[in-house]
Structure formats: C-alpha cells, structure tokens
Coordinates of C-alpha atoms in Angstrom, one line a residue:
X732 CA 155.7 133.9 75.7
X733 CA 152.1 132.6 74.5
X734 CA 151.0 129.4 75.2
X735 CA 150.6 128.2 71.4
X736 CA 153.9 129.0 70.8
X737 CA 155.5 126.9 73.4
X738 CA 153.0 124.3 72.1
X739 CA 154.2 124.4 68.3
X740 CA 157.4 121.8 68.2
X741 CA 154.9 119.3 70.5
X742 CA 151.9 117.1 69.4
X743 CA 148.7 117.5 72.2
X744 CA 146.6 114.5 72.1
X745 CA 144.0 116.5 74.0
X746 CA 144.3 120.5 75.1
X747 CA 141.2 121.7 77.9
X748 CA 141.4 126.1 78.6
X749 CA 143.0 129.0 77.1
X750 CA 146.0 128.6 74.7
X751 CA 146.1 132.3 74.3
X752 CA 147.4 133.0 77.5
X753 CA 150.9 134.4 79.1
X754 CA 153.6 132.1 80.5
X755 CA 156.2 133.4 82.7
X756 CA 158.6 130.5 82.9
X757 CA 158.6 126.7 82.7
X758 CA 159.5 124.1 84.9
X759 CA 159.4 120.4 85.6
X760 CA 159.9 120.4 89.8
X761 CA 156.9 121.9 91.4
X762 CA 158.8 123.5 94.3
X763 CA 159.9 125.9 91.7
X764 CA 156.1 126.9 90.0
X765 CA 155.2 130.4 90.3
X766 CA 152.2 132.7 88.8
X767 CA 151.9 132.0 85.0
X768 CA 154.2 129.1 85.1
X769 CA 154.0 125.9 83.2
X770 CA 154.2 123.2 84.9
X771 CA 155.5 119.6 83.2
X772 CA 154.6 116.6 85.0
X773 CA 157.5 113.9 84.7
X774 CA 157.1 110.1 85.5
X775 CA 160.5 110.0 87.0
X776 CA 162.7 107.1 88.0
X777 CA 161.7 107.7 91.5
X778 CA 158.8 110.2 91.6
X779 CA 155.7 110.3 89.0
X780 CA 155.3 114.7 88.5
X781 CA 151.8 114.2 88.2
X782 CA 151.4 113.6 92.1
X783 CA 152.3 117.3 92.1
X784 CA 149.8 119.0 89.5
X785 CA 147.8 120.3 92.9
X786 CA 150.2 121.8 94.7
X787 CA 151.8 123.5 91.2
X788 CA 148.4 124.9 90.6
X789 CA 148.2 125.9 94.3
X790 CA 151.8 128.4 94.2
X791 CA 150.1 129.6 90.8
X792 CA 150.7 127.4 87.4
X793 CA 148.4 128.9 84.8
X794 CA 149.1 125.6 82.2
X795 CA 149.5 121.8 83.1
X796 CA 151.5 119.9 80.4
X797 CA 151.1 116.4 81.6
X798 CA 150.0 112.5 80.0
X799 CA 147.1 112.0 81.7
X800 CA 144.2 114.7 83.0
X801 CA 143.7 114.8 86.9
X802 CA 140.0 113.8 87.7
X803 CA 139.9 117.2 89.3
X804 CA 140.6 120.1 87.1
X805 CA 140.3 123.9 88.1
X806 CA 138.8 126.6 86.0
X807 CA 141.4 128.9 84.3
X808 CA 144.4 126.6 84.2
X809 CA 144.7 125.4 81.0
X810 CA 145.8 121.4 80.7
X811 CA 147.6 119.7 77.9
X812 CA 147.7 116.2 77.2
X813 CA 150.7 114.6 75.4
X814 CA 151.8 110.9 74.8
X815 CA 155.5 111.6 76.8
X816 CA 156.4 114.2 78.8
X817 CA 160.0 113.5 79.0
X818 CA 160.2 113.7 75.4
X819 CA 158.1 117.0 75.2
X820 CA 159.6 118.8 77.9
X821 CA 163.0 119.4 76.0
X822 CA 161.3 120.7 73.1
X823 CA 159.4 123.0 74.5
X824 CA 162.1 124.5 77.1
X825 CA 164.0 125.4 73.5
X826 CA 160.9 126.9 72.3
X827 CA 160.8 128.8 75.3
X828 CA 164.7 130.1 75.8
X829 CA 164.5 131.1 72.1
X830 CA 166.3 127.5 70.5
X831 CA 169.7 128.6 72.0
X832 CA 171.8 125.4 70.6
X833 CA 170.9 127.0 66.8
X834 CA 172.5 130.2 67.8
X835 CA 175.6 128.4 69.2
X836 CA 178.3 125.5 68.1
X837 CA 177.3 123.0 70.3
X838 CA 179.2 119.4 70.3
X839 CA 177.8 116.7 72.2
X840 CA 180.5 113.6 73.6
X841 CA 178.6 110.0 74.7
X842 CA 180.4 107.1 75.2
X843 CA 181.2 105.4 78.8
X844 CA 184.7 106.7 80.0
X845 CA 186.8 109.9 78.8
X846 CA 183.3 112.2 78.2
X847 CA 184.6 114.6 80.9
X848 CA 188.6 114.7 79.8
X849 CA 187.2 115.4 75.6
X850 CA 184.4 117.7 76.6
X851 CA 186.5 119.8 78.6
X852 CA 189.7 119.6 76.4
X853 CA 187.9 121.4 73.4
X854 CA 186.5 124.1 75.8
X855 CA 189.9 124.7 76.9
X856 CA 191.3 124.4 73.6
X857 CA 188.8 126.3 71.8
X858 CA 189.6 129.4 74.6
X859 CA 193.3 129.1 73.3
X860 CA 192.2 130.2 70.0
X861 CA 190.4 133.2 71.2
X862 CA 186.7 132.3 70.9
X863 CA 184.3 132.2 73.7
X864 CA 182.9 129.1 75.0
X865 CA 180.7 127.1 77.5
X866 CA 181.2 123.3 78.9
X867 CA 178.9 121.3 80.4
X868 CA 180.6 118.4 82.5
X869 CA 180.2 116.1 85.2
X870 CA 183.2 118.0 87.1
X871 CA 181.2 122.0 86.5
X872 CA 179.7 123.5 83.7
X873 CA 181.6 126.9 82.6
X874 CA 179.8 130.0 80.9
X875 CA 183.4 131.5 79.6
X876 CA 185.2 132.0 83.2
X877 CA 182.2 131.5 85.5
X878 CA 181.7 128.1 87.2
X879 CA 177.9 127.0 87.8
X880 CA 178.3 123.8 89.7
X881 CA 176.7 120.6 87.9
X882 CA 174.3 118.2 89.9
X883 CA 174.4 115.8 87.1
X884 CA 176.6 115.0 84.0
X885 CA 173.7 116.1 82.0
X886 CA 171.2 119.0 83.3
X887 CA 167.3 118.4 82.8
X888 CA 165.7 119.8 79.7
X889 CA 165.1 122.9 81.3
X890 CA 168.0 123.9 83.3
X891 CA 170.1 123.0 80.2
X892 CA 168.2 125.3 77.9
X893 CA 168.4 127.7 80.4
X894 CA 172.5 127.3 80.6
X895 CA 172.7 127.2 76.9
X896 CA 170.6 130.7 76.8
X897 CA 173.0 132.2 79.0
X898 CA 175.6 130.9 77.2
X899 CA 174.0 132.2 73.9
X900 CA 173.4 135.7 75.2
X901 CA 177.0 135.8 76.7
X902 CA 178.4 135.6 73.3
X903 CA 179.7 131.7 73.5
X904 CA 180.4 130.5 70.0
X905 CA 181.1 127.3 71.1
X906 CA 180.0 124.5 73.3
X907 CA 181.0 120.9 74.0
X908 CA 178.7 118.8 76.4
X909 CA 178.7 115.6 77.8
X910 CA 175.8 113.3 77.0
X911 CA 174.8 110.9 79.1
X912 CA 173.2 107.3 78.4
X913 CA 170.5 108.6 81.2
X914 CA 170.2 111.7 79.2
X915 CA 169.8 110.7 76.3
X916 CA 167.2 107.8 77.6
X917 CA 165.5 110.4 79.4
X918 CA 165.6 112.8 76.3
X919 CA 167.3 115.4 78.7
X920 CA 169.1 116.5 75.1
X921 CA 165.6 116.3 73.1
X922 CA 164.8 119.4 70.9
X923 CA 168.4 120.4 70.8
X924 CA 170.6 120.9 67.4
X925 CA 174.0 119.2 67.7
X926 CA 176.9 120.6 65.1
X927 CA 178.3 117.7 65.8
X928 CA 179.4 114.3 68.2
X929 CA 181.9 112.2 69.6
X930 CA 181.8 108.5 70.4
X931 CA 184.8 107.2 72.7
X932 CA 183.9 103.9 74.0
X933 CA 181.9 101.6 75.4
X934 CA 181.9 99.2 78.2
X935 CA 179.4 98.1 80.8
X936 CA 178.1 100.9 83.2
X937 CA 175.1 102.1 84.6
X938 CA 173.3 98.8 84.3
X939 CA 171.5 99.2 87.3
X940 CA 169.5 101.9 85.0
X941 CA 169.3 100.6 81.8
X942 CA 169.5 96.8 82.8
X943 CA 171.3 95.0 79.9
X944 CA 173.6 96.0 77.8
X945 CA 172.3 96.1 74.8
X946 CA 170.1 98.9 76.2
X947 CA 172.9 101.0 77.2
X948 CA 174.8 100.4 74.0
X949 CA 171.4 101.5 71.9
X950 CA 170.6 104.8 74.8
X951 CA 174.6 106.1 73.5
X952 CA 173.3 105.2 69.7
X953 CA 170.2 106.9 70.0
X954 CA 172.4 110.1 69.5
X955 CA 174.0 109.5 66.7
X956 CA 170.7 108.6 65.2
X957 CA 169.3 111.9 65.9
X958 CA 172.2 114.3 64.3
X959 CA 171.2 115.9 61.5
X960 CA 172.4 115.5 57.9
X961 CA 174.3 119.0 58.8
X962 CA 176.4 117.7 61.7
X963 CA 179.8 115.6 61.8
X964 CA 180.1 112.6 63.9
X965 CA 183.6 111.5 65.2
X966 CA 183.6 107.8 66.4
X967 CA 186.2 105.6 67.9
X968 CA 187.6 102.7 65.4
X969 CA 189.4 100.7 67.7
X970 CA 186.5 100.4 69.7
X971 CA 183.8 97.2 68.6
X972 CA 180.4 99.5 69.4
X973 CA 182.3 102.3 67.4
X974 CA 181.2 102.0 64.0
X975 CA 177.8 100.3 65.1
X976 CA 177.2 103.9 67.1
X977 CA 177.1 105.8 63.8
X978 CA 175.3 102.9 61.1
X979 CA 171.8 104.6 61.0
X980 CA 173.6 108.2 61.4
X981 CA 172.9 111.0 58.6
X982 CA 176.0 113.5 59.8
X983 CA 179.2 113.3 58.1
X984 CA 181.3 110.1 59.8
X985 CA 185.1 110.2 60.6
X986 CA 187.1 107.9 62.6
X987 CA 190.5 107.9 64.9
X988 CA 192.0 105.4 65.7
X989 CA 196.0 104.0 67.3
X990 CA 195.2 100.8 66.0
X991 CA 193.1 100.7 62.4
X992 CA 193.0 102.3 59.7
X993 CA 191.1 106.0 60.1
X994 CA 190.5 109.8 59.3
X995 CA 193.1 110.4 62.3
X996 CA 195.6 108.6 63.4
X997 CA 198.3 109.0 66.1
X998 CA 201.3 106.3 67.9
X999 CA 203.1 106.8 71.0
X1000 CA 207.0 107.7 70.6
X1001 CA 208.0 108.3 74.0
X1002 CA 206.4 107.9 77.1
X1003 CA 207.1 109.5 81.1
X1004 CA 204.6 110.3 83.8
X1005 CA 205.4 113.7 82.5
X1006 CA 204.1 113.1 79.6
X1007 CA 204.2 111.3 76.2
X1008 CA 205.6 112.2 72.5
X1009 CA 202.9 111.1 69.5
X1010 CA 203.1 111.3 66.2
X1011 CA 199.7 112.2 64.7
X1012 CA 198.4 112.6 61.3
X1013 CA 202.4 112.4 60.4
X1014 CA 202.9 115.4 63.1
X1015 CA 205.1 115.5 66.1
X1016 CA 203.7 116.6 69.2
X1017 CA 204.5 117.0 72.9
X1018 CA 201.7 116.6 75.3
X1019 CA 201.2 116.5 79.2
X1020 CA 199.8 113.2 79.1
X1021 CA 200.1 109.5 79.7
X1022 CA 198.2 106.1 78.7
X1023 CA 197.2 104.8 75.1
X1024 CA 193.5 105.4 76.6
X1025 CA 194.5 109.7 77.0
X1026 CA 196.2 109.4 73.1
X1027 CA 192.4 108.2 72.1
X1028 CA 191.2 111.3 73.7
X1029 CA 193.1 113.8 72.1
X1030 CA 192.8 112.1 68.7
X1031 CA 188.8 112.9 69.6
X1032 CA 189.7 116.2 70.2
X1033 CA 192.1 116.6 67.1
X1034 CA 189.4 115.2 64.9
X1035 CA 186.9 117.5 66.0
X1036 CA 189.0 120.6 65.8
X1037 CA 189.5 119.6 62.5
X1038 CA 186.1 119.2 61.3
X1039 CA 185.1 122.6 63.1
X1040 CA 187.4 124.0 60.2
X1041 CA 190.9 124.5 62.5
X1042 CA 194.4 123.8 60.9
X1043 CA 196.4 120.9 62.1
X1044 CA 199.3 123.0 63.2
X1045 CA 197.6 125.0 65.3
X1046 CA 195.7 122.4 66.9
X1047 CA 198.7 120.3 67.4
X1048 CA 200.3 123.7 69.1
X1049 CA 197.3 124.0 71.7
X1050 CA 197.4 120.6 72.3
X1051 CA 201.2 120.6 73.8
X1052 CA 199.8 123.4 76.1
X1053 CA 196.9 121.3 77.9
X1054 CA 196.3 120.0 80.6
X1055 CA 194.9 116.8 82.5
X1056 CA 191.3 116.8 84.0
X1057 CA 191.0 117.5 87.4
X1058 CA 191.0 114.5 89.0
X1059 CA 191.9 112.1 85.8
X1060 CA 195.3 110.7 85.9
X1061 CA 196.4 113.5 88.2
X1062 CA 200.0 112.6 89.7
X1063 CA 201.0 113.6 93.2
X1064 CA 204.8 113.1 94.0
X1065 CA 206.4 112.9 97.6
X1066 CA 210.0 113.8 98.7
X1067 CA 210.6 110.4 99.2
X1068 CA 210.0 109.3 95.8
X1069 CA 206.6 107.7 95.5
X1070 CA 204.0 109.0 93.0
X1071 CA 200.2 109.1 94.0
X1072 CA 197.9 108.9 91.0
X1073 CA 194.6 110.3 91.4
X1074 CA 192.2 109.0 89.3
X1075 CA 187.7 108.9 88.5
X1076 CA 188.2 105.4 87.2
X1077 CA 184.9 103.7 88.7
X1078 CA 184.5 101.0 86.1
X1079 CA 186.4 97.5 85.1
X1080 CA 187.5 99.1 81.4
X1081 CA 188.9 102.7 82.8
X1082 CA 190.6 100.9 85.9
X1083 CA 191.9 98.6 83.3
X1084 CA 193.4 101.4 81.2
X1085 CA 194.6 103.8 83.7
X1086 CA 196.7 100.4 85.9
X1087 CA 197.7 99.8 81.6
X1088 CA 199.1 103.5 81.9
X1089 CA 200.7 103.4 84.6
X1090 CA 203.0 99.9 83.7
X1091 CA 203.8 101.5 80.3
X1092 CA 205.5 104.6 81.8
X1093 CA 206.7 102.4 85.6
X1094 CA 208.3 99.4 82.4
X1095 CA 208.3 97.6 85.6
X1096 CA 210.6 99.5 87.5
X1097 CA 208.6 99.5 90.5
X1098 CA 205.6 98.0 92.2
X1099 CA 202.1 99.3 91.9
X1100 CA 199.8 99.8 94.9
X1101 CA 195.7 100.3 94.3
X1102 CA 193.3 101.5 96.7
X1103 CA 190.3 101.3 95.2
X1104 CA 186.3 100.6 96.0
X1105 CA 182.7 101.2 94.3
X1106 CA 179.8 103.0 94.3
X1107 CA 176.9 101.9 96.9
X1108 CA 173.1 102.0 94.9
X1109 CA 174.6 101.4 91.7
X1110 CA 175.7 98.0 89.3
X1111 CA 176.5 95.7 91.5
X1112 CA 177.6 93.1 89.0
X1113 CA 181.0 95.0 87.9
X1114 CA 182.0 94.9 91.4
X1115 CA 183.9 92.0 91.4
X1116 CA 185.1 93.0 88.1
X1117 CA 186.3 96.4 89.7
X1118 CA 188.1 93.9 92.3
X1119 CA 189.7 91.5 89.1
X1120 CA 191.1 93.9 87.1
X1121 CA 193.2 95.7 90.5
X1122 CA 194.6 92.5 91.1
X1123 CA 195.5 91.6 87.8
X1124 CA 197.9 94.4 87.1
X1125 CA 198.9 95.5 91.1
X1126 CA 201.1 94.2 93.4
X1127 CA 199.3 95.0 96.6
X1128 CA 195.2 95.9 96.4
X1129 CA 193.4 97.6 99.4
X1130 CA 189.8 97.5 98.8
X1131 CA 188.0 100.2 100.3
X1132 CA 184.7 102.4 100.3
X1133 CA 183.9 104.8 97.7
X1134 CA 180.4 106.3 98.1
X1135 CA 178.3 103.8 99.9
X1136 CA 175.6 105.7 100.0
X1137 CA 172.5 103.9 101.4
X1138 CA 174.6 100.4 101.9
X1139 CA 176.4 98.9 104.1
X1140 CA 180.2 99.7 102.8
X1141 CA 181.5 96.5 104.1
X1142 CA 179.0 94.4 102.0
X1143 CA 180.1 96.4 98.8
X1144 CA 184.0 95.4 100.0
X1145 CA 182.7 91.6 100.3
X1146 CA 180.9 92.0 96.8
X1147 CA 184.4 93.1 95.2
X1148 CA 186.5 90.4 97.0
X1149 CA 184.0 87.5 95.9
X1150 CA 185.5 88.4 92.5
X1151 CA 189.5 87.3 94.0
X1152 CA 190.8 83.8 93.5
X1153 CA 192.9 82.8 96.8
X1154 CA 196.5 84.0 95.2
X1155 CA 194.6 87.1 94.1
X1156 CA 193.4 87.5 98.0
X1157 CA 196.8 87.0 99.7
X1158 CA 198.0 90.3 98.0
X1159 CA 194.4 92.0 98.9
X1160 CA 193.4 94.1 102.1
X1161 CA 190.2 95.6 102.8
X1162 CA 190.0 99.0 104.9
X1163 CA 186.5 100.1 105.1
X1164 CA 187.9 103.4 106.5
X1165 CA 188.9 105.0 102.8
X1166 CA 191.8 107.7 104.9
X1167 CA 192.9 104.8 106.3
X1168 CA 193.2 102.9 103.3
X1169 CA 194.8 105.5 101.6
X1170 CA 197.4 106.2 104.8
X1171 CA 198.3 102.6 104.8
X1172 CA 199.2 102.3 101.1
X1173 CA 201.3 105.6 101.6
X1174 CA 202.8 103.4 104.7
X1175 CA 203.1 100.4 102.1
X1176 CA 205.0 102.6 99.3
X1177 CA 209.1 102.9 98.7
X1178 CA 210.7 104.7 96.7
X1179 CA 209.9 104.1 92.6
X1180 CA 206.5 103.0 93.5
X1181 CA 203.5 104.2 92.5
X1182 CA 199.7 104.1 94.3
X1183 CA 196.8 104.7 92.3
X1184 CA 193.9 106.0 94.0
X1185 CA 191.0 105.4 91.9
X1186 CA 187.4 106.3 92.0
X1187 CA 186.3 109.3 93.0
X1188 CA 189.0 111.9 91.2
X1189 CA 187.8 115.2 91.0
X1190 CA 185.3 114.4 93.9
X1191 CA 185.3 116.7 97.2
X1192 CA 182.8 114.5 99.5
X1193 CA 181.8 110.9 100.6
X1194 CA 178.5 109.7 100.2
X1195 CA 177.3 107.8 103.7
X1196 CA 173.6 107.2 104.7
X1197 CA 172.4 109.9 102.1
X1198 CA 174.8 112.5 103.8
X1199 CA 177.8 114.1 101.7
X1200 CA 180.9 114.8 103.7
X1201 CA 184.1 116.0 102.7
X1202 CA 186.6 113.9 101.8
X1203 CA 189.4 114.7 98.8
X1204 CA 191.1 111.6 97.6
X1205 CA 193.7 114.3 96.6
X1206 CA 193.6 116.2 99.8
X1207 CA 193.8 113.1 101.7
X1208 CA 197.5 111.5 100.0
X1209 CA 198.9 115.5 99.7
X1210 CA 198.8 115.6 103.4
X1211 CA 199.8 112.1 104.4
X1212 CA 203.2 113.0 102.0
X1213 CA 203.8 116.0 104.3
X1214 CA 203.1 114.0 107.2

C-alpha cells in the first residue's frame, strides 16, 4: 500500500521524503521492521520508540512515523511528524489491513470485572446460532475454532487489526472484545468502528496506571464517547458509574438491571452450585450458573443479543446451554464432599461478589475457607482491601502469593494483613508457598465446606523474579482431592 494512503485518516504536522512510495507492513516494535516497513515510534509506559528509529532504519524501514524528527535523518526514508503516535498508530494499522471492524459486527465490553465471562459468552452464544465469530479475551482470542494466545486483554493497534483482518477474511460475522481501561487510554481501539458496547461495572483497579480514580472511571467512558450515532450501548443500571459511562454517548442507550427499573430485567428463583433458575424479561430460564454478579452478566449478554436483532426465545434457549468461563466460578468437588471454587477474582468488588455467591447457594450450611493473595507491581492500596473483604465473609483466610513478580511475596502478604483488625487475624494464616496454602486449606475442609481459591483462575503459571512457572490453581486442588 502507498504511503499517502496510510497517511489519509492521520493529520502530519510536518512530512520530510517520498510519500509516493511502497510499504510492505507496519509495525510499532523495531525488532519486527523489515525492507519497506513503517516504522511507528511509541513513547511507551516503559520504553520511548523513538530510541529505536536507528536501528528500524538499519533492518530496512523505508518511512518513520514518529512526534519528533531525529537530529540525524538518512536520505530516502521518508519521516512523518504527528502530534501523538499512540493515537495515530490505530488509525493507520486500519487503513492499512483494509478497515476490517467495518466489514465485521464487532462489540466492544469495558468495565472492571465480568469483561472476559460477557465477551466470551456472546462468541459462544453467537456460534450456537450458526454464525461465525472471533473473541478477543484476556483468557485467548479465537478466529472461529483456532486459538491465538493473547499477551494482553487488549492487543496493540496493530496486532489487533491484524486479528480483526483475519477474522474478516475468515468469514467472521461477529466479534465481541474486551476493552481495556489501558486500551482505551492508550488508544489501542483508536480508528476502529464498534456496532456496539457493554458497560458492567466499575470498581477500583489498575490504579497503579491510571493513578486516581476518576481517571480510570473517565479511560472506561472515553468509549462510550467515541461510538457512533449507529451503534447501541448496553450499560449496567444497578451500577453508580453506569449511567455516567453513557451521558455524552451518541449510540442508542439500554439498561439491565436486578435491582432498578431497565430495558432488561431478570430475578433469581432458585439457586444451587449447579446452577440458578431466573426469570428474565417475564421468561423462565435454567442456566449453569451462580451469584447475583453472573445474573448481571447474562442480562449483558441478553441485552445485546437482543439489540443485534435475535428473539428472546432463542436467546433464552442458548443461554440454558452455556457454560462458565474457564477459570470463573469454576467448581471442583471431592469424594469427600468439599467443593473447590476456582476463581480470577483479583480485586475487593469481585472477591466481594464471588464469597456473596458462594453464601447464597452454602445458606450457611457450611463454612467457607479462602486462599487468596495479590498481584506483585501492581495497586498496592486494594491490598488490604483484598485482605478485608476475605475476612468479612470466610471463616478461615490463608493469605498467600499470587504473582509477585519483581517483589518480595512476603511484603505483599504483610501489605494484605495490615488491612486485619486482631479478631479478623486470629482466623487468618499466611503461607507464602501458594501449593501449600492451597494443600492446607484442603487439610482444613470437612464435608459441606467450601474453599475458594481466588486470583489467578484461568491462569497456567506463577510470576517470580520476572520468570513464569507453572502453577494451575486448578491443577493444584484436583490433585490434592485425589491425594
């Protein structure tokens, strides 16, 4: 593709050499800059790109799409100046991969907890009714049956133009994403056309990135601001932030709620680890799930079935037939009576809500045992929070590690237990060793009890010293049943 017609849905300040000229691919990491490339250089979180203009010139980038000129320029590479990078980079990998997200159905879900279970719900739902379809997740993206691991919830401009291409060319109707706060801050999703979006809560997260709240909160709304008059937007009514995500938004605006009054509504009739009678939009349904928190999801999902022009029936039909998330409320039974719950819950509000759906279906027939840690290089301040909410609603806590990463693990266990008043701490343990954690709360549990292992869910490694090593929380309890 030409040069000037990458450089179309962008404003150049300043362009120095040949727009006229051939580009064979585009990319933001130097490492991957071949002959006729064009190069975009990012000022990362960690890393400024423009460090790396040389050696991208050097394995043969023909064009330089950067914010400032390098005081040394070579003849025949053409440079072009632009006020932001990050924003420009996303509109021209669309430009460049032929605008995939116009030839496709592509619904975008922000919001801090239940992204993943949403997301992937519709893809698997949307398969049911015979159409082919794409996901991108933080647990794998999926064109149709083939898995193409995911680094991140949200790719980078041009990886995620690629994936939508491929999904595009593979005859995908339909896609449903997860946006990010760090996506959409980043403008990771910038230049791409959204059908439409779902908001399903917020709570505090990620503030080691975005640094107050308020700038998380307005990263999520910064979505809804940018749908087109077009799209539908499907927000969460029993949520505070939800109707302030969609006040500036131009879609069409619907609402679900348990609680309020909405566009689609659902109660609980029945509830059993098994699963969980509702009653939405004046329908029965059957579905293999449990937790008010899971009935707020699949209203999301309902909703947005609806608005992409399916019947109620025969959403309500596929519905009864889904699953749980890999890794999301995932229950693991032994012979001798005690259930292991398995869940990604690495915040105060989803530990909250999954120890909440766990007492609704236990009715206090049992005790409740958590193991549960958090994340090294991350927010430190909902640590103690993390540490508060397992004590609230357990009757034994083991604090452990999650992924450390670069800290110490036992400083992230102190930072959790400073959050324990003294009853709280009689009831606590810490076990820095998360098997052993997990074996002793297995050692702990009789017969009726439950132990909720929350964290890491779908995860397959451990995070120590910037090394990942296996490690299943699922795995881990499966074996120590059998034991």
């Amino acid at each position: 593709m030409k040069l000037k017609e990458l450089l179309k849905g962008i404003h150049p300040t300043t362009i120095i050499g040949e727009e006229d000229i051939e580009i064979a691919a585009v990319n933001i990491d130097s490492r991957r800059i071949g002959k006729g490339h064009l190069f975009i250089a990012m000022r990362g979180t960690q890393v400024d790109g423009h460090r790396f203009i040389p050696k991208a010139i050097e394995q043969g980038a023909s064009a330089i799409l950067c914010e400032t000129i390098p005081e040394q320029q070579k003849a025949g590479v053409t440079y072009i100046v632009v006020s932001s990078t990050e924003d420009a980079a996303g509109k021209v990998a669309t430009i460049f991969y032929g605008n995939p997200s116009m030839r496709l159905k592509l619904v975008g879900v922000t919001g801090t907890n239940g992204k993943t279970t949403v997301a992937t719900l519709l893809y698997n739902m949307f398969r049911k009714f015979g159409y082919k379809c794409g996901l991108l997740s933080t647990v794998c993206n999926y064109i149709e049956e083939e898995a193409v691991p995911a680094d991140h919830t949200t790719p980078d401009p041009i990886a995620l133009n690629q994936l939508l291409h491929r999904m595009a060319e593979s005859g995908c109707e339909y896609v449903f994403m997860e946006c990010s706060s760090h996506a959409i801050a980043q403008k990771r999703i910038s230049g791409l056309h959204f059908s439409g979006g779902i908001f399903t809560n917020l709570t505090r997260d990620h503030l080691d990135y975005h640094k107050t709240f308020d700038n998380y909160r307005n990263a999520k709304k910064a979505f809804f601001d940018s749908l087109p008059k077009s799209s539908f937007a499907i927000t969460n009514a029993d949520d505070k932030n939800g109707m302030y995500m969609v006040q500036n938004c131009k879609a069409t605006i619907k609402t679900y709620s348990l609680r309020n009054m909405a566009d689609f509504k659902a109660k609980i009739l029945e509830c059993h680890f098994e699963g969980m009678y509702l009653e939405i939009d004046g329908r029965e349904v059957g579905v293999q799930f449990i937790g008010k928190f899971n009935v707020s999801n699949l209203l999301a999902v309902y909703g947005t079935a609806m608005m992409l022009g399916k019947q109620p029936e025969d959403i309500l039909l596929a519905m009864s037939t889904l699953k749980s998330v890999s890794g999301r409320l995932e229950p693991i039974r032994s012979q001798e009576g005690v259930t292991a719950v398995v869940d990604y819950a690495h915040t105060p509000d989803a530990l909250a809500n999954v120890l909440n759906a766990i007492h609704e279906v236990l009715d206090g027939k049992g005790k409740v045992i958590t193991v549960c840690g958090a994340g090294g290089n991350r927010d430190k301040g909902k640590r103690p929070l993390m540490a508060q909410e397992a004590a609230k609603q357990s009757d034994r806590v083991i604090i452990t590690s999650d992924n450390p990463r670069d800290e110490d693990p036992q400083s992230i266990i102190d930072d959790m237990l400073a959050g324990l008043n003294m009853q709280q701490r009689k009831k606590t343990l810490s076990i820095v060793d998360r098997k052993e954690a997990i074996r002793t709360a297995v050692m702990m549990a009789e017969r009726g009890d439950v132990i909720l292992i929350a964290g890491k869910g779908h995860e397959t490694y451990q995070e120590i010293k910037g090394v990942k090593h296996h490690f299943d929380d699922k795995e881990t309890v499966s074996a120590l049943f059998n034991d």
